[in-house]
Structures are given as C-alpha cells and as structure tokens.
Backbone as JSON Lines, residues from 0, in Angstrom:
{"i":0,"aa":"X","n":[13.72,-10.41,-261.35],"ca":[14.21,-10.31,-262.73],"c":[15.3,-11.33,-262.93]}
{"i":1,"aa":"X","n":[15.11,-12.28,-263.88],"ca":[16.08,-13.34,-264.07],"c":[17.19,-12.89,-264.99]}
{"i":2,"aa":"X","n":[18.16,-13.79,-265.22],"ca":[19.36,-13.44,-265.99],"c":[19.02,-13.06,-267.42]}
{"i":3,"aa":"X","n":[18.02,-13.72,-268.01],"ca":[17.66,-13.41,-269.39],"c":[17.1,-12.0,-269.5]}
{"i":4,"aa":"X","n":[16.24,-11.62,-268.58],"ca":[15.66,-10.28,-268.62],"c":[16.72,-9.22,-268.37]}
{"i":5,"aa":"X","n":[17.66,-9.5,-267.45],"ca":[18.75,-8.55,-267.22],"c":[19.57,-8.37,-268.49]}
{"i":6,"aa":"X","n":[19.86,-9.48,-269.19],"ca":[20.62,-9.4,-270.44],"c":[19.88,-8.58,-271.49]}
{"i":7,"aa":"X","n":[18.56,-8.79,-271.58],"ca":[17.77,-8.03,-272.54],"c":[17.75,-6.55,-272.18]}
{"i":8,"aa":"X","n":[17.63,-6.26,-270.89],"ca":[17.63,-4.86,-270.46],"c":[18.96,-4.21,-270.78]}
{"i":9,"aa":"X","n":[20.05,-4.91,-270.56],"ca":[21.37,-4.35,-270.88],"c":[21.5,-4.09,-272.38]}
{"i":10,"aa":"X","n":[20.9,-4.96,-273.18],"ca":[20.94,-4.75,-274.63],"c":[20.18,-3.49,-275.01]}
{"i":11,"aa":"X","n":[19.03,-3.28,-274.38],"ca":[18.24,-2.07,-274.64],"c":[19.01,-0.82,-274.22]}
{"i":12,"aa":"X","n":[19.77,-0.95,-273.11],"ca":[20.49,0.19,-272.57],"c":[21.87,0.38,-273.18]}
{"i":13,"aa":"X","n":[22.25,-0.51,-274.11],"ca":[23.56,-0.38,-274.77],"c":[23.66,1.01,-275.42]}
{"i":14,"aa":"X","n":[24.81,1.63,-275.23],"ca":[24.99,2.98,-275.75],"c":[24.68,4.06,-274.74]}
{"i":15,"aa":"X","n":[24.08,3.69,-273.61],"ca":[23.88,4.64,-272.53],"c":[24.94,4.4,-271.46]}
{"i":16,"aa":"X","n":[24.93,5.24,-270.45],"ca":[25.91,5.12,-269.37],"c":[25.55,4.05,-268.35]}
{"i":17,"aa":"X","n":[24.32,3.51,-268.4],"ca":[23.8,2.78,-267.26],"c":[24.37,1.38,-267.08]}
{"i":18,"aa":"X","n":[24.69,0.7,-268.14],"ca":[25.28,-0.63,-267.98],"c":[26.62,-0.52,-267.26]}
{"i":19,"aa":"X","n":[27.46,0.4,-267.72],"ca":[28.76,0.59,-267.09],"c":[28.62,1.15,-265.68]}
{"i":20,"aa":"X","n":[27.68,2.08,-265.5],"ca":[27.52,2.71,-264.18],"c":[27.08,1.7,-263.13]}
{"i":21,"aa":"X","n":[26.13,0.83,-263.48],"ca":[25.66,-0.15,-262.5],"c":[26.73,-1.2,-262.23]}
{"i":22,"aa":"X","n":[27.51,-1.56,-263.25],"ca":[28.61,-2.51,-263.03],"c":[29.69,-1.89,-262.16]}
{"i":23,"aa":"X","n":[29.97,-0.6,-262.38],"ca":[30.98,0.07,-261.55],"c":[30.54,0.09,-260.09]}
{"i":24,"aa":"X","n":[29.27,0.46,-259.86],"ca":[28.78,0.52,-258.49],"c":[28.76,-0.87,-257.85]}
{"i":25,"aa":"X","n":[28.36,-1.89,-258.61],"ca":[28.38,-3.25,-258.1],"c":[29.79,-3.68,-257.74]}
{"i":26,"aa":"X","n":[30.77,-3.24,-258.54],"ca":[32.16,-3.54,-258.22],"c":[32.6,-2.89,-256.92]}
{"i":27,"aa":"X","n":[32.13,-1.66,-256.69],"ca":[32.46,-0.99,-255.43],"c":[31.86,-1.73,-254.25]}
{"i":28,"aa":"X","n":[30.63,-2.21,-254.42],"ca":[29.99,-2.99,-253.36],"c":[30.75,-4.27,-253.09]}
{"i":29,"aa":"X","n":[31.08,-4.99,-254.14],"ca":[31.78,-6.27,-253.98],"c":[33.17,-6.08,-253.35]}
{"i":30,"aa":"X","n":[33.88,-5.06,-253.81],"ca":[35.23,-4.83,-253.27],"c":[35.2,-4.36,-251.83]}
{"i":31,"aa":"X","n":[34.06,-3.8,-251.39],"ca":[33.94,-3.36,-250.0],"c":[33.69,-4.53,-249.07]}
{"i":32,"aa":"X","n":[32.85,-5.48,-249.49],"ca":[32.48,-6.58,-248.59],"c":[33.43,-7.77,-248.68]}
{"i":33,"aa":"X","n":[34.09,-7.95,-249.85],"ca":[34.91,-9.15,-250.04],"c":[36.06,-9.27,-249.04]}
{"i":34,"aa":"X","n":[36.83,-8.21,-248.77],"ca":[37.97,-8.37,-247.86],"c":[37.57,-8.75,-246.44]}
{"i":35,"aa":"X","n":[36.33,-8.45,-246.07],"ca":[35.87,-8.69,-244.7],"c":[34.94,-9.9,-244.6]}
{"i":36,"aa":"X","n":[34.77,-10.59,-245.72],"ca":[33.92,-11.79,-245.75],"c":[32.51,-11.5,-245.29]}
{"i":37,"aa":"X","n":[32.0,-10.33,-245.65],"ca":[30.62,-10.01,-245.3],"c":[30.5,-8.69,-244.59]}
{"i":38,"aa":"X","n":[29.5,-8.6,-243.71],"ca":[29.26,-7.37,-242.98],"c":[28.47,-6.36,-243.78]}
{"i":39,"aa":"X","n":[27.6,-6.85,-244.69],"ca":[26.79,-5.95,-245.51],"c":[25.45,-5.68,-244.84]}
{"i":40,"aa":"X","n":[25.19,-4.42,-244.54],"ca":[23.92,-3.97,-243.98],"c":[23.15,-3.23,-245.07]}
{"i":41,"aa":"X","n":[21.87,-3.51,-245.17],"ca":[21.02,-2.91,-246.19],"c":[19.85,-2.22,-245.5]}
{"i":42,"aa":"X","n":[19.67,-0.95,-245.78],"ca":[18.59,-0.2,-245.13],"c":[17.89,0.69,-246.15]}
{"i":43,"aa":"X","n":[16.58,0.83,-246.0],"ca":[15.81,1.75,-246.81],"c":[15.38,2.95,-246.0]}
{"i":44,"aa":"X","n":[14.24,3.5,-246.34],"ca":[13.7,4.63,-245.61],"c":[12.49,4.17,-244.8]}
{"i":45,"aa":"X","n":[11.93,5.08,-244.04],"ca":[10.75,4.73,-243.24],"c":[9.59,4.31,-244.14]}
{"i":46,"aa":"X","n":[9.56,4.82,-245.37],"ca":[8.45,4.52,-246.29],"c":[8.79,3.42,-247.29]}
{"i":47,"aa":"X","n":[10.05,2.97,-247.32],"ca":[10.46,2.03,-248.36],"c":[11.48,1.04,-247.79]}
{"i":48,"aa":"X","n":[11.14,-0.23,-247.83],"ca":[12.08,-1.28,-247.43],"c":[12.56,-2.01,-248.68]}
{"i":49,"aa":"X","n":[13.85,-2.14,-248.89],"ca":[14.38,-2.75,-250.11],"c":[14.34,-4.28,-250.07]}
{"i":50,"aa":"X","n":[13.12,-4.84,-249.98],"ca":[12.97,-6.3,-249.9],"c":[13.55,-6.99,-251.12]}
{"i":51,"aa":"X","n":[13.22,-6.47,-252.3],"ca":[13.63,-7.15,-253.52],"c":[15.16,-7.15,-253.67]}
{"i":52,"aa":"X","n":[15.79,-6.04,-253.35],"ca":[17.24,-5.99,-253.44],"c":[17.87,-6.98,-252.48]}
{"i":53,"aa":"X","n":[17.33,-7.07,-251.26],"ca":[17.84,-8.04,-250.29],"c":[17.75,-9.45,-250.83]}
{"i":54,"aa":"X","n":[16.59,-9.78,-251.43],"ca":[16.4,-11.13,-251.97],"c":[17.34,-11.4,-253.14]}
{"i":55,"aa":"X","n":[17.49,-10.41,-254.04],"ca":[18.36,-10.62,-255.2],"c":[19.83,-10.74,-254.79]}
{"i":56,"aa":"X","n":[20.26,-9.94,-253.84],"ca":[21.64,-10.06,-253.37],"c":[21.86,-11.41,-252.7]}
{"i":57,"aa":"X","n":[20.86,-11.87,-251.97],"ca":[20.98,-13.18,-251.33],"c":[21.09,-14.28,-252.4]}
{"i":58,"aa":"X","n":[20.31,-14.17,-253.46],"ca":[20.42,-15.13,-254.57],"c":[21.79,-15.07,-255.23]}
{"i":59,"aa":"X","n":[22.27,-13.86,-255.49],"ca":[23.57,-13.72,-256.13],"c":[24.68,-14.28,-255.24]}
{"i":60,"aa":"X","n":[24.54,-14.1,-253.93],"ca":[25.52,-14.65,-253.01],"c":[25.61,-16.16,-253.15]}
{"i":61,"aa":"X","n":[24.46,-16.81,-253.29],"ca":[24.44,-18.27,-253.42],"c":[24.92,-18.72,-254.79]}
{"i":62,"aa":"X","n":[24.45,-18.05,-255.85],"ca":[24.76,-18.48,-257.2],"c":[26.23,-18.26,-257.56]}
{"i":63,"aa":"X","n":[26.8,-17.16,-257.07],"ca":[28.16,-16.8,-257.46],"c":[29.21,-17.35,-256.5]}
{"i":64,"aa":"X","n":[28.77,-17.94,-255.39],"ca":[29.74,-18.41,-254.4],"c":[30.39,-17.28,-253.63]}
{"i":65,"aa":"X","n":[29.68,-16.16,-253.48],"ca":[30.19,-15.01,-252.74],"c":[29.25,-14.73,-251.56]}
{"i":66,"aa":"X","n":[29.36,-15.5,-250.48],"ca":[28.42,-15.34,-249.37],"c":[28.44,-13.95,-248.75]}
{"i":67,"aa":"X","n":[29.53,-13.22,-248.95],"ca":[29.62,-11.89,-248.37],"c":[28.61,-10.91,-248.99]}
{"i":68,"aa":"X","n":[28.03,-11.26,-250.13],"ca":[27.01,-10.4,-250.74],"c":[25.65,-10.52,-250.06]}
{"i":69,"aa":"X","n":[25.47,-11.54,-249.23],"ca":[24.2,-11.73,-248.56],"c":[24.03,-10.65,-247.47]}
{"i":70,"aa":"X","n":[22.99,-9.81,-247.57],"ca":[22.89,-8.68,-246.65],"c":[22.07,-8.97,-245.4]}
{"i":71,"aa":"X","n":[22.26,-8.12,-244.42],"ca":[21.36,-8.05,-243.27],"c":[20.42,-6.88,-243.51]}
{"i":72,"aa":"X","n":[19.12,-7.16,-243.59],"ca":[18.14,-6.11,-243.82],"c":[17.84,-5.4,-242.51]}
{"i":73,"aa":"X","n":[18.1,-4.11,-242.47],"ca":[17.84,-3.29,-241.28],"c":[16.51,-2.57,-241.49]}
{"i":74,"aa":"X","n":[15.61,-2.69,-240.53],"ca":[14.25,-2.2,-240.7],"c":[13.94,-1.03,-239.76]}
{"i":75,"aa":"X","n":[13.15,-0.1,-240.25],"ca":[12.74,1.04,-239.43],"c":[11.73,0.62,-238.38]}
{"i":76,"aa":"X","n":[10.87,-0.33,-238.73],"ca":[9.87,-0.83,-237.78],"c":[9.88,-2.35,-237.85]}
{"i":77,"aa":"X","n":[10.06,-2.98,-236.72],"ca":[10.09,-4.44,-236.65],"c":[8.8,-4.9,-235.98]}
{"i":78,"aa":"X","n":[7.94,-5.6,-236.7],"ca":[6.68,-6.07,-236.1],"c":[6.93,-7.17,-235.09]}
{"i":79,"aa":"X","n":[6.07,-7.27,-234.12],"ca":[6.19,-8.32,-233.12],"c":[6.1,-9.69,-233.76]}
{"i":80,"aa":"X","n":[6.91,-10.6,-233.29],"ca":[6.9,-11.96,-233.81],"c":[7.66,-12.16,-235.09]}
{"i":81,"aa":"X","n":[8.37,-11.15,-235.58],"ca":[9.15,-11.3,-236.8],"c":[10.29,-12.29,-236.58]}
{"i":82,"aa":"X","n":[10.61,-13.13,-237.58],"ca":[11.75,-14.05,-237.43],"c":[13.05,-13.27,-237.26]}
{"i":83,"aa":"X","n":[14.05,-13.94,-236.74],"ca":[15.3,-13.26,-236.36],"c":[15.92,-12.48,-237.52]}
{"i":84,"aa":"X","n":[15.92,-13.05,-238.72],"ca":[16.59,-12.38,-239.83],"c":[15.78,-11.19,-240.35]}
{"i":85,"aa":"X","n":[14.55,-11.03,-239.87],"ca":[13.73,-9.88,-240.24],"c":[13.42,-9.0,-239.03]}
{"i":86,"aa":"X","n":[14.19,-9.18,-237.98],"ca":[13.93,-8.44,-236.74],"c":[15.11,-7.56,-236.35]}
{"i":87,"aa":"X","n":[15.86,-7.09,-237.36],"ca":[17.01,-6.23,-237.1],"c":[16.56,-4.78,-237.26]}
{"i":88,"aa":"X","n":[16.59,-4.04,-236.17],"ca":[16.12,-2.66,-236.19],"c":[17.23,-1.66,-236.41]}
{"i":89,"aa":"X","n":[16.87,-0.38,-236.39],"ca":[17.83,0.69,-236.66],"c":[18.96,0.75,-235.64]}
{"i":90,"aa":"X","n":[18.75,0.17,-234.47],"ca":[19.82,0.14,-233.48],"c":[21.06,-0.56,-234.0]}
{"i":91,"aa":"X","n":[20.89,-1.44,-235.0],"ca":[22.06,-2.13,-235.57],"c":[23.02,-1.15,-236.22]}
{"i":92,"aa":"X","n":[22.49,-0.04,-236.74],"ca":[23.36,0.95,-237.37],"c":[24.26,1.63,-236.35]}
{"i":93,"aa":"X","n":[23.78,1.73,-235.12],"ca":[24.59,2.35,-234.07],"c":[25.8,1.49,-233.73]}
{"i":94,"aa":"X","n":[25.66,0.18,-233.96],"ca":[26.76,-0.73,-233.67],"c":[27.68,-0.95,-234.86]}
{"i":95,"aa":"X","n":[27.31,-0.41,-236.03],"ca":[28.12,-0.62,-237.23],"c":[29.46,0.07,-237.09]}
{"i":96,"aa":"X","n":[30.49,-0.57,-237.62],"ca":[31.83,0.01,-237.49],"c":[32.75,-0.43,-238.6]}
{"i":97,"aa":"X","n":[34.02,-0.37,-238.34],"ca":[35.04,-0.68,-239.34],"c":[34.89,-2.12,-239.83]}
{"i":98,"aa":"X","n":[35.06,-2.31,-241.13],"ca":[34.94,-3.63,-241.71],"c":[33.54,-3.96,-242.19]}
{"i":99,"aa":"X","n":[32.57,-3.07,-241.93],"ca":[31.21,-3.29,-242.38],"c":[30.86,-2.31,-243.5]}
{"i":100,"aa":"X","n":[29.86,-2.68,-244.27],"ca":[29.39,-1.84,-245.38],"c":[27.91,-1.58,-245.19]}
{"i":101,"aa":"X","n":[27.5,-0.33,-245.34],"ca":[26.1,0.05,-245.22],"c":[25.62,0.54,-246.58]}
{"i":102,"aa":"X","n":[24.66,-0.18,-247.17],"ca":[24.06,0.21,-248.44],"c":[22.69,0.82,-248.15]}
{"i":103,"aa":"X","n":[22.53,2.08,-248.48],"ca":[21.3,2.82,-248.23],"c":[20.53,2.95,-249.54]}
{"i":104,"aa":"X","n":[19.27,2.52,-249.54],"ca":[18.42,2.64,-250.72],"c":[17.3,3.61,-250.38]}
{"i":105,"aa":"X","n":[17.26,4.73,-251.1],"ca":[16.32,5.79,-250.74],"c":[15.68,6.38,-251.99]}
{"i":106,"aa":"X","n":[14.51,5.88,-252.4],"ca":[13.84,6.47,-253.55],"c":[13.3,7.87,-253.28]}
{"i":107,"aa":"X","n":[13.07,8.19,-252.02],"ca":[12.59,9.52,-251.63],"c":[13.55,10.14,-250.64]}
{"i":108,"aa":"X","n":[13.03,11.02,-249.82],"ca":[13.85,11.67,-248.8],"c":[14.25,10.65,-247.72]}
{"i":109,"aa":"X","n":[15.53,10.54,-247.4],"ca":[15.94,9.56,-246.38],"c":[15.49,9.93,-244.97]}
{"i":110,"aa":"X","n":[15.28,11.18,-244.69],"ca":[14.87,11.61,-243.36],"c":[16.06,11.92,-242.47]}
{"i":111,"aa":"X","n":[15.88,12.9,-241.6],"ca":[16.98,13.36,-240.76],"c":[17.47,12.26,-239.83]}
{"i":112,"aa":"X","n":[16.55,11.45,-239.28],"ca":[16.98,10.4,-238.35],"c":[17.87,9.38,-239.0]}
{"i":113,"aa":"X","n":[17.53,8.95,-240.22],"ca":[18.37,7.99,-240.93],"c":[19.71,8.6,-241.3]}
{"i":114,"aa":"X","n":[19.69,9.84,-241.78],"ca":[20.95,10.5,-242.15],"c":[21.88,10.6,-240.94]}
{"i":115,"aa":"X","n":[21.32,10.88,-239.78],"ca":[22.14,10.97,-238.57],"c":[22.79,9.62,-238.25]}
{"i":116,"aa":"X","n":[22.02,8.55,-238.39],"ca":[22.57,7.21,-238.13],"c":[23.62,6.83,-239.16]}
{"i":117,"aa":"X","n":[23.39,7.2,-240.42],"ca":[24.38,6.94,-241.46],"c":[25.66,7.71,-241.18]}
{"i":118,"aa":"X","n":[25.51,8.95,-240.75],"ca":[26.68,9.76,-240.4],"c":[27.48,9.11,-239.28]}
{"i":119,"aa":"X","n":[26.79,8.64,-238.25],"ca":[27.47,8.0,-237.12],"c":[28.17,6.72,-237.57]}
{"i":120,"aa":"X","n":[27.5,5.94,-238.43],"ca":[28.12,4.7,-238.91],"c":[29.39,5.0,-239.69]}
{"i":121,"aa":"X","n":[29.34,6.01,-240.54],"ca":[30.54,6.37,-241.3],"c":[31.65,6.85,-240.37]}
{"i":122,"aa":"X","n":[31.3,7.65,-239.39],"ca":[32.3,8.15,-238.44],"c":[32.95,7.0,-237.68]}
{"i":123,"aa":"X","n":[32.21,5.9,-237.49],"ca":[32.75,4.73,-236.78],"c":[33.54,3.79,-237.7]}
{"i":124,"aa":"X","n":[33.68,4.17,-238.97],"ca":[34.51,3.39,-239.88],"c":[33.76,2.55,-240.89]}
{"i":125,"aa":"X","n":[32.43,2.63,-240.91],"ca":[31.64,1.86,-241.87],"c":[31.73,2.48,-243.26]}
{"i":126,"aa":"X","n":[31.87,1.65,-244.27],"ca":[31.81,2.13,-245.65],"c":[30.35,2.33,-246.04]}
{"i":127,"aa":"X","n":[30.02,3.51,-246.52],"ca":[28.64,3.85,-246.85],"c":[28.47,3.95,-248.36]}
{"i":128,"aa":"X","n":[27.5,3.22,-248.89],"ca":[27.13,3.28,-250.3],"c":[25.67,3.68,-250.4]}
{"i":129,"aa":"X","n":[25.31,4.37,-251.47],"ca":[23.93,4.85,-251.6],"c":[23.39,4.59,-253.0]}
{"i":130,"aa":"X","n":[22.18,4.06,-253.04],"ca":[21.38,3.95,-254.27],"c":[20.13,4.78,-254.04]}
{"i":131,"aa":"X","n":[19.95,5.84,-254.81],"ca":[18.85,6.73,-254.49],"c":[18.41,7.53,-255.7]}
{"i":132,"aa":"X","n":[17.65,8.57,-255.43],"ca":[17.19,9.44,-256.5],"c":[18.01,10.69,-256.64]}
{"i":133,"aa":"X","n":[19.16,10.74,-255.96],"ca":[20.05,11.9,-256.08],"c":[19.99,12.85,-254.91]}
{"i":134,"aa":"X","n":[19.76,12.34,-253.7],"ca":[19.69,13.19,-252.51],"c":[21.07,13.74,-252.16]}
{"i":135,"aa":"X","n":[21.19,15.04,-252.11],"ca":[22.49,15.68,-251.91],"c":[23.09,15.35,-250.54]}
{"i":136,"aa":"X","n":[22.26,15.34,-249.5],"ca":[22.78,15.08,-248.16],"c":[23.28,13.64,-248.03]}
{"i":137,"aa":"X","n":[22.54,12.7,-248.62],"ca":[22.98,11.3,-248.57],"c":[24.26,11.09,-249.37]}
{"i":138,"aa":"X","n":[24.36,11.72,-250.54],"ca":[25.57,11.59,-251.35],"c":[26.78,12.17,-250.63]}
{"i":139,"aa":"X","n":[26.57,13.21,-249.83],"ca":[27.68,13.81,-249.09],"c":[28.24,12.85,-248.05]}
{"i":140,"aa":"X","n":[27.4,11.93,-247.55],"ca":[27.84,10.96,-246.55],"c":[28.41,9.69,-247.16]}
{"i":141,"aa":"X","n":[28.06,9.42,-248.41],"ca":[28.42,8.14,-249.02],"c":[29.83,8.16,-249.59]}
{"i":142,"aa":"X","n":[30.52,7.02,-249.44],"ca":[31.81,6.85,-250.1],"c":[31.61,6.65,-251.61]}
{"i":143,"aa":"X","n":[30.48,6.08,-251.99],"ca":[30.14,5.91,-253.4],"c":[28.62,5.93,-253.51]}
{"i":144,"aa":"X","n":[28.11,6.47,-254.6],"ca":[26.66,6.6,-254.76],"c":[26.28,6.46,-256.22]}
{"i":145,"aa":"X","n":[25.07,5.99,-256.44],"ca":[24.51,5.88,-257.78],"c":[23.06,6.34,-257.71]}
{"i":146,"aa":"X","n":[22.73,7.34,-258.51],"ca":[21.37,7.89,-258.51],"c":[20.64,7.45,-259.77]}
{"i":147,"aa":"X","n":[19.41,6.98,-259.59],"ca":[18.58,6.65,-260.73],"c":[18.17,7.94,-261.43]}
{"i":148,"aa":"X","n":[17.9,7.86,-262.74],"ca":[17.5,9.08,-263.46],"c":[16.15,9.58,-262.97]}
{"i":149,"aa":"X","n":[15.97,10.89,-262.91],"ca":[14.68,11.42,-262.47],"c":[13.6,11.13,-263.49]}
{"i":150,"aa":"X","n":[12.37,11.1,-263.02],"ca":[11.24,10.91,-263.93],"c":[11.15,12.11,-264.86]}
{"i":151,"aa":"X","n":[10.94,11.87,-266.17],"ca":[10.87,12.99,-267.11],"c":[9.58,13.78,-266.93]}
{"i":152,"aa":"X","n":[9.58,15.04,-267.32],"ca":[8.34,15.84,-267.27],"c":[7.26,15.21,-268.14]}
{"i":153,"aa":"X","n":[6.04,15.5,-267.83],"ca":[4.92,14.96,-268.6],"c":[5.08,15.29,-270.08]}
{"i":154,"aa":"X","n":[4.97,14.25,-270.92],"ca":[5.08,14.44,-272.36],"c":[6.48,14.36,-272.9]}
{"i":155,"aa":"X","n":[7.5,14.34,-272.01],"ca":[8.88,14.27,-272.46],"c":[9.33,12.82,-272.53]}
{"i":156,"aa":"X","n":[10.32,12.56,-273.38],"ca":[10.86,11.21,-273.51],"c":[11.75,10.91,-272.33]}
{"i":157,"aa":"X","n":[11.73,9.66,-271.86],"ca":[12.58,9.25,-270.74],"c":[14.03,9.2,-271.19]}
{"i":158,"aa":"X","n":[14.96,9.42,-270.22],"ca":[16.38,9.37,-270.52],"c":[16.82,7.97,-270.91]}
{"i":159,"aa":"X","n":[16.19,6.96,-270.33],"ca":[16.49,5.56,-270.67],"c":[15.19,4.78,-270.53]}
{"i":160,"aa":"X","n":[14.99,3.74,-271.33],"ca":[13.71,3.02,-271.31],"c":[13.41,2.37,-269.97]}
{"i":161,"aa":"X","n":[12.31,2.79,-269.34],"ca":[11.82,2.15,-268.13],"c":[12.89,2.03,-267.05]}
{"i":162,"aa":"X","n":[13.78,2.99,-266.95],"ca":[14.87,2.91,-265.99],"c":[14.52,3.74,-264.77]}
{"i":163,"aa":"X","n":[14.16,3.05,-263.68],"ca":[13.88,3.7,-262.42],"c":[14.75,3.06,-261.35]}
{"i":164,"aa":"X","n":[14.55,3.43,-260.1],"ca":[15.41,2.93,-259.05],"c":[15.29,1.41,-258.88]}
{"i":165,"aa":"X","n":[14.09,0.87,-259.04],"ca":[13.92,-0.58,-258.93],"c":[14.73,-1.3,-260.01]}
{"i":166,"aa":"X","n":[14.69,-0.79,-261.23],"ca":[15.45,-1.41,-262.32],"c":[16.95,-1.28,-262.07]}
{"i":167,"aa":"X","n":[17.38,-0.13,-261.58],"ca":[18.8,0.06,-261.26],"c":[19.24,-0.95,-260.2]}
{"i":168,"aa":"X","n":[18.39,-1.21,-259.22],"ca":[18.72,-2.2,-258.19],"c":[18.9,-3.59,-258.8]}
{"i":169,"aa":"X","n":[18.04,-3.96,-259.75],"ca":[18.18,-5.25,-260.42],"c":[19.51,-5.34,-261.16]}
{"i":170,"aa":"X","n":[19.87,-4.29,-261.86],"ca":[21.13,-4.3,-262.61],"c":[22.33,-4.38,-261.67]}
{"i":171,"aa":"X","n":[22.27,-3.67,-260.57],"ca":[23.37,-3.69,-259.61],"c":[23.51,-5.06,-258.97]}
{"i":172,"aa":"X","n":[22.4,-5.65,-258.53],"ca":[22.49,-6.96,-257.87],"c":[22.99,-8.02,-258.84]}
{"i":173,"aa":"X","n":[22.54,-7.97,-260.11],"ca":[23.02,-8.94,-261.09],"c":[24.5,-8.78,-261.34]}
{"i":174,"aa":"X","n":[24.96,-7.53,-261.43],"ca":[26.38,-7.29,-261.69],"c":[27.25,-7.62,-260.49]}
{"i":175,"aa":"X","n":[26.69,-7.57,-259.29],"ca":[27.49,-7.8,-258.1],"c":[28.08,-9.21,-258.06]}
{"i":176,"aa":"X","n":[27.37,-10.18,-258.64],"ca":[27.86,-11.55,-258.64],"c":[28.69,-11.91,-259.85]}
{"i":177,"aa":"X","n":[28.91,-10.95,-260.75],"ca":[29.67,-11.21,-261.97],"c":[31.14,-10.85,-261.82]}
{"i":178,"aa":"X","n":[31.91,-11.33,-262.78],"ca":[33.32,-10.95,-262.9],"c":[34.11,-11.24,-261.64]}
{"i":179,"aa":"X","n":[33.77,-12.32,-260.97],"ca":[34.49,-12.7,-259.76],"c":[35.3,-13.95,-260.03]}
{"i":180,"aa":"X","n":[36.31,-14.17,-259.21],"ca":[37.09,-15.39,-259.34],"c":[36.2,-16.58,-259.04]}
{"i":181,"aa":"X","n":[36.32,-17.65,-259.82],"ca":[35.45,-18.8,-259.58],"c":[35.72,-19.43,-258.23]}
{"i":182,"aa":"X","n":[34.67,-19.75,-257.47],"ca":[34.84,-20.41,-256.18],"c":[35.17,-21.88,-256.41]}
{"i":183,"aa":"X","n":[35.5,-22.63,-255.36],"ca":[35.7,-24.05,-255.52],"c":[34.5,-24.7,-256.18]}
{"i":184,"aa":"X","n":[34.77,-25.62,-257.12],"ca":[33.73,-26.33,-257.85],"c":[32.82,-25.33,-258.57]}
{"i":185,"aa":"X","n":[33.46,-24.24,-259.07],"ca":[32.7,-23.18,-259.69],"c":[31.95,-23.62,-260.93]}
{"i":186,"aa":"X","n":[32.52,-24.58,-261.7],"ca":[31.83,-25.03,-262.91],"c":[30.49,-25.65,-262.55]}
{"i":187,"aa":"X","n":[30.47,-26.4,-261.47],"ca":[29.21,-27.0,-261.06],"c":[28.22,-25.93,-260.65]}
{"i":188,"aa":"X","n":[28.7,-24.89,-259.95],"ca":[27.8,-23.81,-259.56],"c":[27.21,-23.15,-260.81]}
{"i":189,"aa":"X","n":[28.05,-22.95,-261.84],"ca":[27.56,-22.32,-263.05],"c":[26.52,-23.2,-263.74]}
{"i":190,"aa":"X","n":[26.77,-24.49,-263.78],"ca":[25.8,-25.4,-264.39],"c":[24.49,-25.4,-263.6]}
{"i":191,"aa":"X","n":[24.61,-25.35,-262.27],"ca":[23.4,-25.3,-261.45],"c":[22.58,-24.05,-261.76]}
{"i":192,"aa":"X","n":[23.28,-22.93,-261.95],"ca":[22.57,-21.68,-262.24],"c":[21.88,-21.76,-263.59]}
{"i":193,"aa":"X","n":[22.57,-22.34,-264.59],"ca":[21.96,-22.49,-265.9],"c":[20.75,-23.42,-265.83]}
{"i":194,"aa":"X","n":[20.88,-24.49,-265.04],"ca":[19.76,-25.42,-264.91],"c":[18.57,-24.73,-264.26]}
{"i":195,"aa":"X","n":[18.83,-23.9,-263.26],"ca":[17.74,-23.18,-262.6],"c":[17.08,-22.21,-263.55]}
{"i":196,"aa":"X","n":[17.9,-21.52,-264.37],"ca":[17.36,-20.59,-265.35],"c":[16.51,-21.33,-266.38]}
{"i":197,"aa":"X","n":[16.98,-22.49,-266.83],"ca":[16.22,-23.28,-267.8],"c":[14.88,-23.71,-267.21]}
{"i":198,"aa":"X","n":[14.89,-24.09,-265.94],"ca":[13.64,-24.47,-265.28],"c":[12.65,-23.31,-265.27]}
{"i":199,"aa":"X","n":[13.17,-22.09,-265.02],"ca":[12.29,-20.93,-264.98],"c":[11.69,-20.65,-266.35]}
{"i":200,"aa":"X","n":[12.51,-20.82,-267.4],"ca":[12.04,-20.49,-268.73],"c":[11.05,-21.51,-269.27]}
{"i":201,"aa":"X","n":[11.16,-22.77,-268.82],"ca":[10.28,-23.82,-269.34],"c":[9.11,-24.12,-268.42]}
{"i":202,"aa":"X","n":[9.07,-23.48,-267.27],"ca":[7.97,-23.75,-266.33],"c":[6.67,-23.22,-266.9]}
{"i":203,"aa":"X","n":[5.56,-23.93,-266.69],"ca":[4.25,-23.44,-267.16],"c":[3.84,-22.21,-266.37]}
{"i":204,"aa":"X","n":[3.02,-21.35,-266.96],"ca":[2.58,-20.16,-266.24],"c":[1.78,-20.55,-265.0]}
{"i":205,"aa":"X","n":[1.85,-19.74,-263.95],"ca":[1.09,-20.06,-262.72],"c":[-0.39,-20.0,-262.99]}
{"i":206,"aa":"X","n":[-1.17,-20.8,-262.27],"ca":[-2.62,-20.76,-262.48],"c":[-3.21,-19.45,-262.01]}
{"i":207,"aa":"X","n":[-4.3,-19.05,-262.62],"ca":[-5.0,-17.83,-262.21],"c":[-6.08,-18.22,-261.2]}
{"i":208,"aa":"X","n":[-5.99,-17.59,-260.04],"ca":[-6.94,-17.94,-258.98],"c":[-8.15,-17.03,-259.07]}
C-alpha cells in the first residue's frame, strides 16, 4: 500500500478512532526502538508470518532515515537453504533481552508455545508490543497493544470500512516513519520518496500473463 492509498484510507477513516490509534501505536513502536538504534524483532504465529509488515517497516526505515525500524523476522519454521535474514527461528526470542523490542502479530490464537516465549522475553527486559485480534493473554503480556476490529456478524455493517488486521498493519507501518526529526540530508530523502511515488503512479500496468 503506497502513500497515496494510505492517505485515502485515512480520509475514509476520518472521524473514527483508527487514524489516531494507529499513529499512537506507531509512536510507541518508534519510541521503543529509537533509543537503542534498533533491536526490533517481528514474529507472527505458526499459521501466519507477517511478511508484508516486515517489508513495509523495512521500506519506512529506508525512506524516513530511521534504520532502527528495520525488523528481524522471527519464523516458526525455517526451511532448509533459507538466506540468513530469513533463517531466524524462535530460538532468537530466548536470547531477547533489555534494549530490544518484540512486535507480535497474531490474527488468530498465538498458541501456548509462543506466549511462553513472549513471557520469557518480557521477563528478560524486552519491550513487548502486540498487533492482533484482541487476544486477552497476549495483551496481558504486552507493554502496548492494538487490536483490529472484529469481523461484524453476517448482514451487519462493519465498524470501519474494510478495516482488518492487514489494513491496520499498513497504517501502523506508514505512521511509524512519520513525525520524526529529519535525518541528515533529509530534504533529499523526501524528494527521493516523492520521486519513487511518482514513478509508481505513472508506471504502466503490469502485463497479464
């Protein structure tokens, strides 16, 4: 989701709590990683890996000049031959400690094994943040949490237009790179980002295979 779509989504959500809520949570994430110049661990559940959030945070880290936003993706299962940056298993959580931040993304049940590792990481001094569907056990472990709205019953109107956990992740990652002090040569970085956005908007549609 590019900057234009995020802006349009925020316009649609104006008047709801979600623009402010996602910016608040993004601020908590940024304030946790900034003093330590990084140490962000990102983990999902056994059934869900937050690939898109990892990619968007990595983009925001580059565009905003905040390298500390670039996460380490922690995986429940690491396939053989995976490159180093995609070969970090759950054992990394056992080594997490003070000065690190653990962001847990759980659209469903996190599972007892993950909750136990999150508990141990927090006990060792790791700051725990959660993006989920409102799991009570995970929220009890988190220093800060944001839950996506539940799906409405059949036939009922949604609380917010097309707002699910994936959309909340897009809003959080976009907000994480905002409202920061400009890095060295920040004007050039901003122009580069605008140029990249312009390229995306003017690019021809991909061919259909």
